Amino acid sequence: MDDKAAKPAPTGTTGPAGPTGPTGPRAARKRQAVVRAARDLFLREGFGVGMDAIAAEAGVSKVTVYNHFGSKEALFTAVVAGALDEPLADGGPAGGPDLARLVTAEGPDELKAALTEAGRAWGRAVRADAEGRALRTLVATELHRFPELGRAWHAHGPAGHHPAVADALRTLADRGTLDIPDLEVAVLQLYSLLVFPQMVFEQYGTELGEELGERLVVDGAEMFLRRYSPAPAP
Amino acid sequence: MDDKAAKPAPTGTTGPAGPTGPTGPRAARKRQAVVRAARDLFLREGFGVGMDAIAAEAGVSKVTVYNHFGSKEALFTAVVAGALDEPLADGGPAGGPDLARLVTAEGPDELKAALTEAGRAWGRAVRADAEGRALRTLVATELHRFPELGRAWHAHGPAGHHPAVADALRTLADRGTLDIPDLEVAVLQLYSLLVFPQMVFEQYGTELGEELGERLVVDGAEMFLRRYSPAPAP
DNA sequence: TAACTGAACTGTACGGGACAGTACAATTGA
DNA sequence: TCAATTGTACTGTCCCGTACAGTTCAGTTA
C-alpha cells in the first residue's frame, strides 16, 4: 500500500481525481451515497474493506468512486475526517445533557438533581453512540498509517464538549454555588465520575449494567458536590 | 478470509496443525520465537500483517509457522489470548500500586499519602503500558471477526485487578477507617478518579500532561477520602 | 418544446501485485 | 535414524487501480 502512495505522479486517464472531483447536482448525490456507504463499511469492517464492496453498497460504479476520490487512502481520510466533524454540527446523536438546567438550578437539592440527570443523559449518549465508539476504535487502529488523522482527532474525542461544561462550572463558581479552586481538574473529575466509566466499559464490549450505572451516577453526583460545595459560613 | 475458515477439514499434507504441533526442545524454541514475533507484529500492524513478515521476524521458515499453528486465524487467537493472560502472571509490566501500604496506613494523613502514591503508580503503569494499549485496541477492532476472543477478554481489561482493590477497601471499611456503603461503586469511583482519565486520554493519543496528571491524582485522592471518610463522632 | 452537447456514469474486463497455504527435495540436529 | 526445519517455487485468490466502449443526465441553443 505504501509503495503505491509513493508513485510520483498518479496521472490517470480516467479523471483528474485530484483536488477537483466531478461537479453538478447528480455528482453531489452520487458523492454523498459513496461517502455514506464508505463510512458505514469502514466503521463496520475497518480499512480492509474492498472498494468493490463500497461501490456496490453505494449503488455506484467503482469508476465513479475513483472519479470523486482518487484513491482508497483519500476516500478513507476524507470520510473519517468528515465523520469526526459531524457530531459537532448537530447536538450529537443522542443529545447531550441539559447544561442550562445545571446553571439555573437553585439550592443544593435542585443542583444535585440536575447533575444526576446530566449524568444519566451522558450515560444514554455514550451507550447509544455505537457509531462514535467504532469511530474511536478505527482511528486509534489506523493512526500510525494515517498520521494526518491525528491533527483532526486531537480536537475531538472525549475533550469534545469540555468548553461548554467548563463554562457551566465557572458560572456556578462565580455565583458562589460551588467552590472550585481548580476548574480544569473539576471538569475532568466530572467526566471521570459520570462519563468515563460508561465509556471505558462500553468501548471494550463489557456491559456495566443498568442498575450499577444508575448507582454510579447518583453517587458520582453526590461525591462531586460534597467535594465542591462551599463550606457553610460559620 | 472467512470462506477459508469455513473449510470442513483443513487437512494438509504438511503436518497435523491441529491440537498437537511439533515436539522437542528445538521445536519449543522455534515456537516461542514465532509467538514473540507474531505478538509484536500483530500489535504493531494489526491482523493485516503477512505471514511471511512474521516468519522473517521470527527468523523461521514459513512452513515452520504452519507446522506449529495450522492457520493465520489460529496463530492470531493463540497469540492474543496468550498476551491477555500474561499481565496477570507477573505483577504487570510497570508494577501496580502498593496496596499493602494502603491497608496498613494509620491516620488520615498517611492514608491520603498512600492513596496519592497509589494513583501515581497507576498513572505510571497506564502510561508505560503501550503494549497493553495496543492490545486493547486490537481486540476491540477484531472482536467481530474473532468472537472467541470475547470470552477471554471479559475476564481482563480494566476489571483485571478489581478483586485486590475491593479487598483493600473492604479491609479499610471493616476497620472503620473508611465508611463505604456501596463497595462496588466505591471501587469503580476509585478507578474513575485515578486510572480512567489516564487510560482514556492515552488510548486516543492525547497527552494528559505530567503536571495535570499530578493535580488530578492529588485532588482525586482528596475527593475520594472526603466522600468516604467517616463523620467524626459528635 | 425539441434537438443537441458534453460531462458524468456504467459494466466489464484486465494488469500488477500481495498474500494464504502447499509441495518437495535438501538439510539439520537430538 | 528420523522428526523437525529450511528454501524455493508454485497455486489460487483477492484487491487496487485503470482502460474502454456504451449510456444517462443536465443544461443550452434553436
Coordinates of C-alpha atoms (C1' of nucleotides) in Angstrom, one line a residue:
Chain A
M1 CA 0.0 0.0 0.0
D2 CA 2.7 2.4 0.9
D3 CA 4.7 1.8 -2.3
K4 CA 1.7 2.8 -4.4
A5 CA 1.4 6.0 -2.5
A6 CA 5.0 6.7 -3.3
K7 CA 4.1 6.9 -7.0
P8 CA 5.5 10.3 -8.1
A9 CA 2.6 11.3 -10.4
P10 CA -0.7 9.3 -10.1
T11 CA -1.8 10.6 -13.5
G12 CA -4.6 8.6 -14.8
T13 CA -6.6 8.9 -18.0
T14 CA -9.9 8.3 -16.2
G15 CA -10.1 11.7 -14.5
P16 CA -8.2 14.2 -12.5
A17 CA -9.2 12.7 -9.2
G18 CA -7.1 15.3 -7.5
P19 CA -8.4 18.5 -5.8
T20 CA -11.5 18.8 -8.0
G21 CA -13.9 16.0 -8.4
P22 CA -16.9 15.9 -10.6
T23 CA -19.4 18.7 -10.3
G24 CA -23.1 19.1 -10.7
P25 CA -26.3 18.0 -8.9
R26 CA -26.1 14.4 -9.8
A27 CA -22.5 14.2 -8.9
A28 CA -23.3 15.5 -5.5
R29 CA -25.9 12.8 -5.0
K30 CA -23.5 10.1 -6.0
R31 CA -20.8 11.5 -3.9
Q32 CA -22.9 11.6 -0.9
A33 CA -24.0 8.0 -1.5
V34 CA -20.4 6.9 -1.7
V35 CA -19.5 8.8 1.5
R36 CA -22.3 7.3 3.4
A37 CA -21.6 3.7 2.2
A38 CA -17.9 4.1 2.8
R39 CA -18.4 5.4 6.3
D40 CA -20.7 2.5 7.2
L41 CA -18.4 -0.1 5.8
F42 CA -15.2 1.4 7.2
L43 CA -16.7 1.6 10.6
R44 CA -18.1 -1.9 10.5
E45 CA -15.2 -3.7 8.7
G46 CA -12.2 -1.5 9.1
F47 CA -9.8 -0.2 6.4
G48 CA -9.6 -3.7 4.9
V49 CA -12.9 -3.5 3.2
G50 CA -12.8 -3.6 -0.6
M51 CA -13.5 -0.8 -2.9
D52 CA -15.9 -3.0 -4.9
A53 CA -17.9 -3.6 -1.8
I54 CA -18.1 0.1 -1.1
A55 CA -19.2 0.9 -4.7
A56 CA -21.8 -1.9 -4.6
E57 CA -23.1 -0.7 -1.2
A58 CA -23.4 2.8 -2.6
G59 CA -25.2 1.6 -5.8
V60 CA -22.5 3.1 -7.8
S61 CA -19.8 2.0 -10.3
K62 CA -16.3 1.6 -8.9
V63 CA -15.0 4.1 -11.5
T64 CA -17.3 6.7 -10.1
V65 CA -15.7 6.3 -6.7
Y66 CA -12.3 6.8 -8.3
N67 CA -13.6 9.8 -10.2
H68 CA -14.6 11.5 -6.9
F69 CA -11.8 10.3 -4.6
G70 CA -8.5 9.4 -6.3
S71 CA -7.5 6.5 -4.1
K72 CA -8.6 4.4 -1.2
E73 CA -6.5 6.3 1.2
A74 CA -8.0 9.6 0.1
L75 CA -11.5 8.2 0.5
F76 CA -10.7 6.9 3.9
T77 CA -9.2 10.1 5.3
A78 CA -12.0 12.2 3.8
V79 CA -14.7 10.0 5.2
V80 CA -13.2 9.6 8.6
A81 CA -12.3 13.3 9.0
G82 CA -15.8 14.2 7.9
A83 CA -17.3 11.8 10.4
L84 CA -15.2 13.4 13.1
D85 CA -16.7 16.8 12.4
E86 CA -20.3 15.6 12.1
P87 CA -21.2 15.2 15.8
L88 CA -20.3 18.8 16.5
A89 CA -22.5 20.1 13.7
D90 CA -25.8 18.9 15.3
G91 CA -26.1 18.5 19.0
G92 CA -24.8 14.9 19.0
P93 CA -26.6 11.7 18.0
A94 CA -28.5 11.1 21.3
G95 CA -28.5 14.6 22.7
G96 CA -26.1 15.7 25.4
P97 CA -27.1 16.7 28.9
D98 CA -29.1 19.8 29.7
L99 CA -26.4 22.2 30.8
A100 CA -28.8 25.1 31.1
R101 CA -30.6 23.3 33.8
L102 CA -27.4 23.0 35.7
V103 CA -26.6 26.7 35.8
T104 CA -30.1 27.7 36.6
A105 CA -30.5 25.3 39.5
E106 CA -31.4 27.0 42.8
G107 CA -30.5 25.4 46.0
P108 CA -28.3 22.3 46.7
D109 CA -31.1 19.8 46.1
E110 CA -32.1 21.1 42.7
L111 CA -28.4 21.2 41.7
K112 CA -27.9 17.7 42.7
A113 CA -30.9 16.6 40.8
A114 CA -29.8 18.5 37.7
L115 CA -26.3 16.9 38.0
T116 CA -27.7 13.4 38.4
E117 CA -29.9 13.9 35.3
A118 CA -27.0 15.2 33.4
G119 CA -25.0 12.1 34.3
R120 CA -27.9 9.9 33.1
A121 CA -28.1 11.8 29.8
W122 CA -24.3 11.3 29.3
G123 CA -24.7 7.6 30.0
R124 CA -27.5 7.3 27.5
A125 CA -25.5 9.2 24.9
V126 CA -22.4 7.1 25.4
R127 CA -24.4 3.9 25.4
A128 CA -26.3 4.8 22.2
D129 CA -23.4 6.1 20.3
A130 CA -22.2 2.9 18.8
E131 CA -21.0 4.7 15.7
G132 CA -18.8 7.1 17.7
R133 CA -17.4 4.1 19.5
A134 CA -16.5 2.4 16.3
L135 CA -15.0 5.6 15.0
R136 CA -12.7 6.0 18.0
T137 CA -11.5 2.4 17.7
L138 CA -11.0 2.8 14.0
V139 CA -8.9 6.0 14.4
A140 CA -6.9 4.5 17.2
T141 CA -6.2 1.5 15.0
E142 CA -5.2 3.3 11.8
L143 CA -3.5 6.3 13.5
H144 CA 0.0 5.1 12.6
R145 CA -0.9 4.6 8.9
F146 CA -2.7 7.9 8.5
P147 CA -0.9 10.5 10.7
E148 CA -2.9 13.3 9.2
L149 CA -5.9 12.0 11.1
G150 CA -4.1 12.9 14.3
R151 CA -4.5 16.6 13.7
A152 CA -8.3 16.2 13.2
W153 CA -8.5 13.8 16.0
H154 CA -7.0 15.8 18.8
A155 CA -9.7 18.4 18.6
H156 CA -12.4 15.9 19.3
G157 CA -12.6 12.7 21.3
P158 CA -13.6 12.9 25.0
A159 CA -12.5 16.6 25.1
G160 CA -15.2 17.5 22.7
H161 CA -17.6 19.4 24.9
H162 CA -15.2 20.5 27.5
P163 CA -15.7 24.2 26.9
A164 CA -19.4 24.1 27.5
V165 CA -19.0 22.1 30.7
A166 CA -16.2 24.4 31.8
D167 CA -18.4 27.4 31.2
A168 CA -21.2 25.9 33.2
L169 CA -19.0 25.1 36.2
R170 CA -17.3 28.5 36.0
T171 CA -20.8 30.2 36.1
L172 CA -21.7 28.1 39.2
A173 CA -18.4 29.1 40.8
D174 CA -18.8 32.8 40.1
R175 CA -22.2 32.7 41.6
G176 CA -20.9 31.1 44.7
T177 CA -23.0 28.0 44.3
L178 CA -19.8 25.9 44.1
D179 CA -16.3 26.4 45.4
I180 CA -13.9 25.3 42.7
P181 CA -10.2 26.1 43.2
D182 CA -9.0 24.3 40.0
L183 CA -11.5 24.4 37.2
E184 CA -9.6 22.2 34.8
V185 CA -9.4 19.5 37.3
A186 CA -13.0 19.8 38.3
V187 CA -14.2 19.4 34.7
L188 CA -12.1 16.3 34.3
Q189 CA -13.3 14.9 37.6
L190 CA -16.9 15.4 36.5
Y191 CA -16.2 13.5 33.3
S192 CA -14.3 10.9 35.3
L193 CA -17.2 10.2 37.6
L194 CA -20.1 10.4 35.2
V195 CA -18.9 9.6 31.7
F196 CA -15.6 7.7 31.7
P197 CA -16.8 4.5 33.4
Q198 CA -19.6 4.1 30.8
M199 CA -17.0 4.9 28.0
V200 CA -14.3 2.6 29.2
F201 CA -16.6 -0.4 29.7
E202 CA -18.7 0.2 26.6
Q203 CA -15.6 0.5 24.4
Y204 CA -14.4 -3.0 25.3
G205 CA -17.7 -4.7 25.0
T206 CA -18.3 -5.2 28.7
E207 CA -21.7 -4.3 30.0
L208 CA -21.9 -2.0 33.0
G209 CA -25.5 -2.8 33.8
E210 CA -28.5 -0.6 34.0
E211 CA -28.7 -0.6 37.8
L212 CA -25.0 -0.3 38.5
G213 CA -24.8 2.6 36.1
E214 CA -27.6 4.3 38.0
R215 CA -25.8 3.8 41.3
L216 CA -22.7 5.2 39.8
V217 CA -24.4 8.3 38.5
V218 CA -26.2 9.0 41.7
D219 CA -23.2 8.5 43.9
G220 CA -20.9 10.3 41.5
A221 CA -23.0 13.4 41.7
E222 CA -23.1 13.1 45.4
M223 CA -19.3 12.8 45.5
F224 CA -18.7 15.7 43.2
L225 CA -21.0 18.1 45.1
R226 CA -19.6 17.0 48.5
R227 CA -16.1 17.9 47.2
Y228 CA -17.0 21.3 45.7
S229 CA -19.9 22.6 47.9
P230 CA -18.8 25.7 49.7
A231 CA -18.2 25.3 53.4
P232 CA -21.2 26.7 55.3
A233 CA -20.4 30.2 56.6
P234 CA -19.7 29.8 60.4
Chain B
M1 CA -10.8 -14.9 4.7
D2 CA -14.0 -16.2 6.2
D3 CA -14.6 -18.8 3.4
K4 CA -11.2 -20.3 4.1
A5 CA -12.1 -20.8 7.7
A6 CA -15.3 -22.5 6.6
K7 CA -13.4 -25.4 5.1
P8 CA -14.8 -28.5 6.7
A9 CA -11.5 -30.3 7.1
P10 CA -8.3 -28.3 6.9
T11 CA -6.3 -31.4 6.4
G12 CA -2.9 -30.6 4.9
T13 CA -0.1 -32.9 4.0
T14 CA 2.4 -30.7 5.6
G15 CA 1.5 -31.5 9.2
P16 CA -1.3 -32.1 11.6
A17 CA -1.5 -28.5 12.5
G18 CA -4.4 -29.4 14.8
P19 CA -4.1 -29.9 18.5
T20 CA -0.6 -31.3 18.5
G21 CA 2.2 -29.4 16.9
P22 CA 5.8 -30.4 16.7
T23 CA 7.5 -31.5 19.9
G24 CA 11.0 -31.5 21.2
P25 CA 13.4 -28.9 22.7
R26 CA 14.2 -27.0 19.5
A27 CA 10.6 -27.0 18.5
A28 CA 9.8 -25.2 21.7
R29 CA 12.5 -22.6 20.9
K30 CA 11.1 -22.0 17.4
R31 CA 7.6 -21.9 18.6
Q32 CA 8.4 -19.3 21.2
A33 CA 10.2 -17.2 18.6
V34 CA 7.1 -17.3 16.4
V35 CA 4.8 -16.3 19.2
R36 CA 7.0 -13.4 20.2
A37 CA 7.4 -12.1 16.6
A38 CA 3.7 -12.6 15.9
R39 CA 2.6 -10.8 19.0
D40 CA 4.9 -7.8 18.2
L41 CA 3.8 -7.6 14.6
F42 CA 0.1 -8.1 15.3
L43 CA 0.2 -5.4 18.0
R44 CA 2.0 -3.0 15.7
E45 CA 0.4 -3.7 12.4
G46 CA -2.9 -5.4 13.1
F47 CA -4.3 -8.6 11.7
G48 CA -3.4 -7.5 8.2
V49 CA 0.3 -8.3 8.6
G50 CA 1.6 -11.1 6.4
M51 CA 2.7 -14.5 7.4
D52 CA 5.9 -14.1 5.5
A53 CA 6.7 -11.0 7.6
I54 CA 6.0 -12.9 10.8
A55 CA 8.2 -15.8 9.8
A56 CA 11.0 -13.5 8.7
E57 CA 10.8 -11.5 12.0
A58 CA 11.0 -14.8 13.9
G59 CA 14.0 -15.9 11.9
V60 CA 12.0 -19.0 10.9
S61 CA 10.7 -20.6 7.7
K62 CA 7.0 -20.0 6.9
V63 CA 6.4 -23.7 6.8
T64 CA 7.5 -24.0 10.4
V65 CA 4.9 -21.5 11.4
Y66 CA 2.3 -23.6 9.6
N67 CA 3.6 -26.7 11.3
H68 CA 3.0 -25.2 14.7
F69 CA -0.2 -23.3 14.1
G70 CA -2.3 -24.5 11.3
S71 CA -3.6 -21.2 10.0
K72 CA -3.3 -17.5 10.4
E73 CA -6.5 -17.3 12.4
A74 CA -5.3 -20.0 14.9
L75 CA -2.0 -18.1 15.3
F76 CA -3.8 -14.9 15.9
T77 CA -6.2 -16.2 18.5
A78 CA -3.5 -18.2 20.3
V79 CA -1.1 -15.2 20.4
V80 CA -3.7 -12.7 21.5
A81 CA -5.3 -15.0 24.1
G82 CA -1.8 -15.7 25.4
A83 CA -1.0 -12.0 25.6
L84 CA -4.2 -11.4 27.5
D85 CA -3.1 -13.8 30.2
E86 CA 0.5 -12.7 30.5
P87 CA 0.0 -9.5 32.5
L88 CA -1.7 -11.4 35.3
A89 CA 1.1 -13.9 35.6
D90 CA 3.8 -11.4 36.7
G91 CA 2.8 -8.3 38.5
G92 CA 2.3 -6.2 35.4
P93 CA 4.9 -4.6 33.2
A94 CA 5.4 -1.4 35.2
G95 CA 4.3 -2.7 38.6
G96 CA 0.9 -1.9 40.1
P97 CA 0.3 0.3 43.2
D98 CA 1.4 -0.8 46.6
L99 CA -2.0 -1.9 48.0
A100 CA -0.4 -3.2 51.2
R101 CA 0.7 0.3 52.1
L102 CA -3.0 1.3 51.7
V103 CA -4.4 -1.0 54.3
T104 CA -1.6 -0.5 56.8
A105 CA -1.8 3.3 56.7
E106 CA -2.5 4.8 60.2
G107 CA -4.3 8.1 60.4
P108 CA -6.0 10.2 57.7
D109 CA -2.8 11.9 56.5
E110 CA -0.9 8.7 55.9
L111 CA -3.9 7.2 54.2
K112 CA -4.1 10.1 51.9
A113 CA -0.4 9.9 51.1
A114 CA -0.7 6.2 50.4
L115 CA -3.7 6.8 48.1
T116 CA -2.0 9.5 46.2
E117 CA 1.1 7.4 45.7
A118 CA -1.1 4.5 44.5
G119 CA -2.7 6.9 42.0
R120 CA 0.8 7.9 40.7
A121 CA 1.7 4.3 40.4
W122 CA -1.4 3.5 38.4
G123 CA -0.7 6.5 36.1
R124 CA 2.9 5.3 35.5
A125 CA 1.6 1.8 34.8
V126 CA -1.0 3.0 32.3
R127 CA 1.4 5.4 30.6
A128 CA 4.2 2.9 30.3
D129 CA 2.0 0.0 29.1
A130 CA 2.0 0.8 25.4
E131 CA 1.7 -2.9 24.7
G132 CA -1.5 -3.3 26.7
R133 CA -2.9 -0.2 25.0
A134 CA -2.3 -1.7 21.5
L135 CA -3.7 -5.0 22.7
R136 CA -6.9 -3.4 23.9
T137 CA -7.3 -1.6 20.6
L138 CA -6.5 -4.7 18.6
V139 CA -9.1 -6.8 20.5
A140 CA -11.7 -4.1 20.2
T141 CA -11.0 -3.9 16.4
E142 CA -11.1 -7.7 15.7
L143 CA -13.8 -8.6 18.2
H144 CA -16.4 -9.1 15.5
R145 CA -14.2 -11.3 13.4
F146 CA -13.0 -13.5 16.4
P147 CA -15.9 -13.8 18.8
E148 CA -14.0 -16.4 20.8
L149 CA -11.7 -13.6 22.0
G150 CA -14.7 -12.0 23.8
R151 CA -14.7 -14.9 26.3
A152 CA -11.1 -14.4 27.1
W153 CA -11.4 -10.7 27.1
H154 CA -14.2 -10.2 29.6
A155 CA -12.1 -11.6 32.4
H156 CA -9.4 -8.9 31.8
G157 CA -9.5 -5.3 30.7
P158 CA -9.9 -2.7 33.4
A159 CA -11.7 -5.1 35.7
G160 CA -8.4 -7.1 36.0
H161 CA -7.3 -6.2 39.5
H162 CA -10.7 -5.3 40.9
P163 CA -10.7 -8.0 43.5
A164 CA -7.5 -6.8 45.1
V165 CA -8.6 -3.2 45.2
A166 CA -12.0 -4.3 46.6
D167 CA -10.3 -6.4 49.3
A168 CA -8.2 -3.4 50.3
L169 CA -11.2 -1.1 50.5
R170 CA -13.2 -3.7 52.4
T171 CA -10.4 -4.1 55.0
L172 CA -10.4 -0.3 55.5
A173 CA -14.1 -0.3 55.9
D174 CA -14.2 -3.1 58.4
R175 CA -11.5 -1.4 60.4
G176 CA -13.6 1.8 60.5
T177 CA -11.0 3.9 58.7
L178 CA -13.5 4.5 55.9
D179 CA -17.3 4.5 55.7
I180 CA -18.3 2.7 52.5
P181 CA -21.9 2.0 52.0
D182 CA -21.6 0.5 48.4
L183 CA -18.3 -1.2 47.9
E184 CA -18.8 -1.9 44.2
V185 CA -19.4 1.7 43.5
A186 CA -16.5 2.8 45.6
V187 CA -14.1 0.6 43.7
L188 CA -15.3 1.9 40.4
Q189 CA -15.1 5.5 41.6
L190 CA -11.5 5.0 42.7
Y191 CA -10.7 3.7 39.3
S192 CA -12.6 6.6 37.7
L193 CA -10.7 9.2 39.6
L194 CA -7.2 7.8 39.5
V195 CA -7.0 5.5 36.5
F196 CA -9.6 6.1 33.8
P197 CA -8.6 9.7 32.9
Q198 CA -5.1 8.4 32.1
M199 CA -6.5 5.4 30.2
V200 CA -9.0 7.4 28.1
F201 CA -6.6 10.1 27.0
E202 CA -3.7 7.7 26.5
Q203 CA -5.8 5.4 24.4
Y204 CA -6.7 8.0 21.9
G205 CA -3.2 9.5 21.6
T206 CA -3.9 12.7 23.5
E207 CA -1.3 13.6 26.2
L208 CA -2.7 14.5 29.6
G209 CA 0.5 16.2 30.7
E210 CA 2.7 15.4 33.7
E211 CA 1.6 18.3 35.8
L212 CA -2.1 18.0 35.1
G213 CA -1.9 14.3 35.8
E214 CA -0.3 15.1 39.2
R215 CA -3.1 17.6 40.0
L216 CA -5.7 15.0 39.1
V217 CA -4.2 12.3 41.3
V218 CA -3.8 14.6 44.3
D219 CA -7.3 16.1 44.0
G220 CA -8.8 12.7 43.2
A221 CA -7.4 11.2 46.4
E222 CA -8.7 14.2 48.3
M223 CA -12.1 13.8 46.7
F224 CA -12.4 10.1 47.4
L225 CA -11.4 10.5 51.0
R226 CA -13.7 13.4 51.6
R227 CA -16.6 11.2 50.3
Y228 CA -15.8 8.1 52.3
S229 CA -14.2 9.4 55.5
P230 CA -16.4 8.6 58.4
A231 CA -18.2 11.5 60.0
P232 CA -16.4 12.5 63.2
A233 CA -18.2 11.2 66.3
P234 CA -20.1 14.1 67.8
Chain C
dT1 C1' -40.7 22.3 -26.8
dA2 C1' -37.3 19.6 -29.0
dA3 C1' -32.8 18.6 -30.6
dC4 C1' -28.0 19.0 -29.2
dT5 C1' -23.8 18.6 -26.5
dG6 C1' -20.6 17.3 -23.2
dA7 C1' -19.7 15.8 -18.7
dA8 C1' -20.7 12.2 -15.6
dC9 C1' -21.8 7.4 -15.0
dT10 C1' -22.0 2.2 -16.0
dG11 C1' -20.3 -2.6 -16.9
dT12 C1' -16.9 -5.4 -17.9
dA13 C1' -12.5 -6.8 -18.2
dC14 C1' -7.6 -6.7 -17.3
dG15 C1' -2.7 -5.8 -15.4
dG16 C1' 0.1 -5.9 -11.5
dG17 C1' 0.9 -7.2 -7.0
dA18 C1' 0.3 -9.1 -2.4
dC19 C1' -0.9 -12.8 0.4
dA20 C1' -2.6 -17.6 2.4
dG21 C1' -1.3 -22.0 2.2
dT22 C1' 1.1 -26.1 -0.2
dA23 C1' 4.7 -29.2 -2.4
dC24 C1' 9.0 -31.1 -2.3
dA25 C1' 13.7 -32.0 -2.0
dA26 C1' 17.6 -31.0 0.8
dT27 C1' 19.4 -30.3 5.4
dT28 C1' 19.9 -30.0 10.3
dG29 C1' 20.0 -31.8 14.9
dA30 C1' 18.6 -34.8 19.1
Chain D
dT1 C1' 17.9 -42.7 12.3
dC2 C1' 14.1 -39.8 11.9
dA3 C1' 11.4 -36.0 13.1
dA4 C1' 11.8 -31.2 12.6
dT5 C1' 13.3 -27.4 9.7
dT6 C1' 14.6 -24.9 5.5
dG7 C1' 14.4 -22.5 0.9
dT8 C1' 12.3 -22.1 -3.2
dA9 C1' 8.7 -22.2 -6.1
dC10 C1' 4.0 -22.7 -7.0
dT11 C1' -1.4 -22.3 -7.0
dG12 C1' -5.4 -19.9 -6.2
dT13 C1' -7.4 -16.0 -4.7
dC14 C1' -8.3 -11.3 -3.6
dC15 C1' -7.9 -6.5 -4.4
dC16 C1' -6.3 -1.8 -6.1
dG17 C1' -6.4 0.9 -9.9
dT18 C1' -7.2 1.6 -15.0
dA19 C1' -8.9 1.1 -19.9
dC20 C1' -12.6 1.3 -22.9
dA21 C1' -16.9 1.5 -25.1
dG22 C1' -21.5 2.5 -24.4
dT23 C1' -25.4 5.0 -21.8
dT24 C1' -27.7 8.5 -18.9
dC25 C1' -28.4 13.0 -17.5
dA26 C1' -28.3 18.3 -17.0
dG27 C1' -28.1 22.4 -19.2
dT28 C1' -28.1 25.2 -23.7
dT29 C1' -29.5 26.6 -28.0
dA30 C1' -32.7 26.9 -31.7

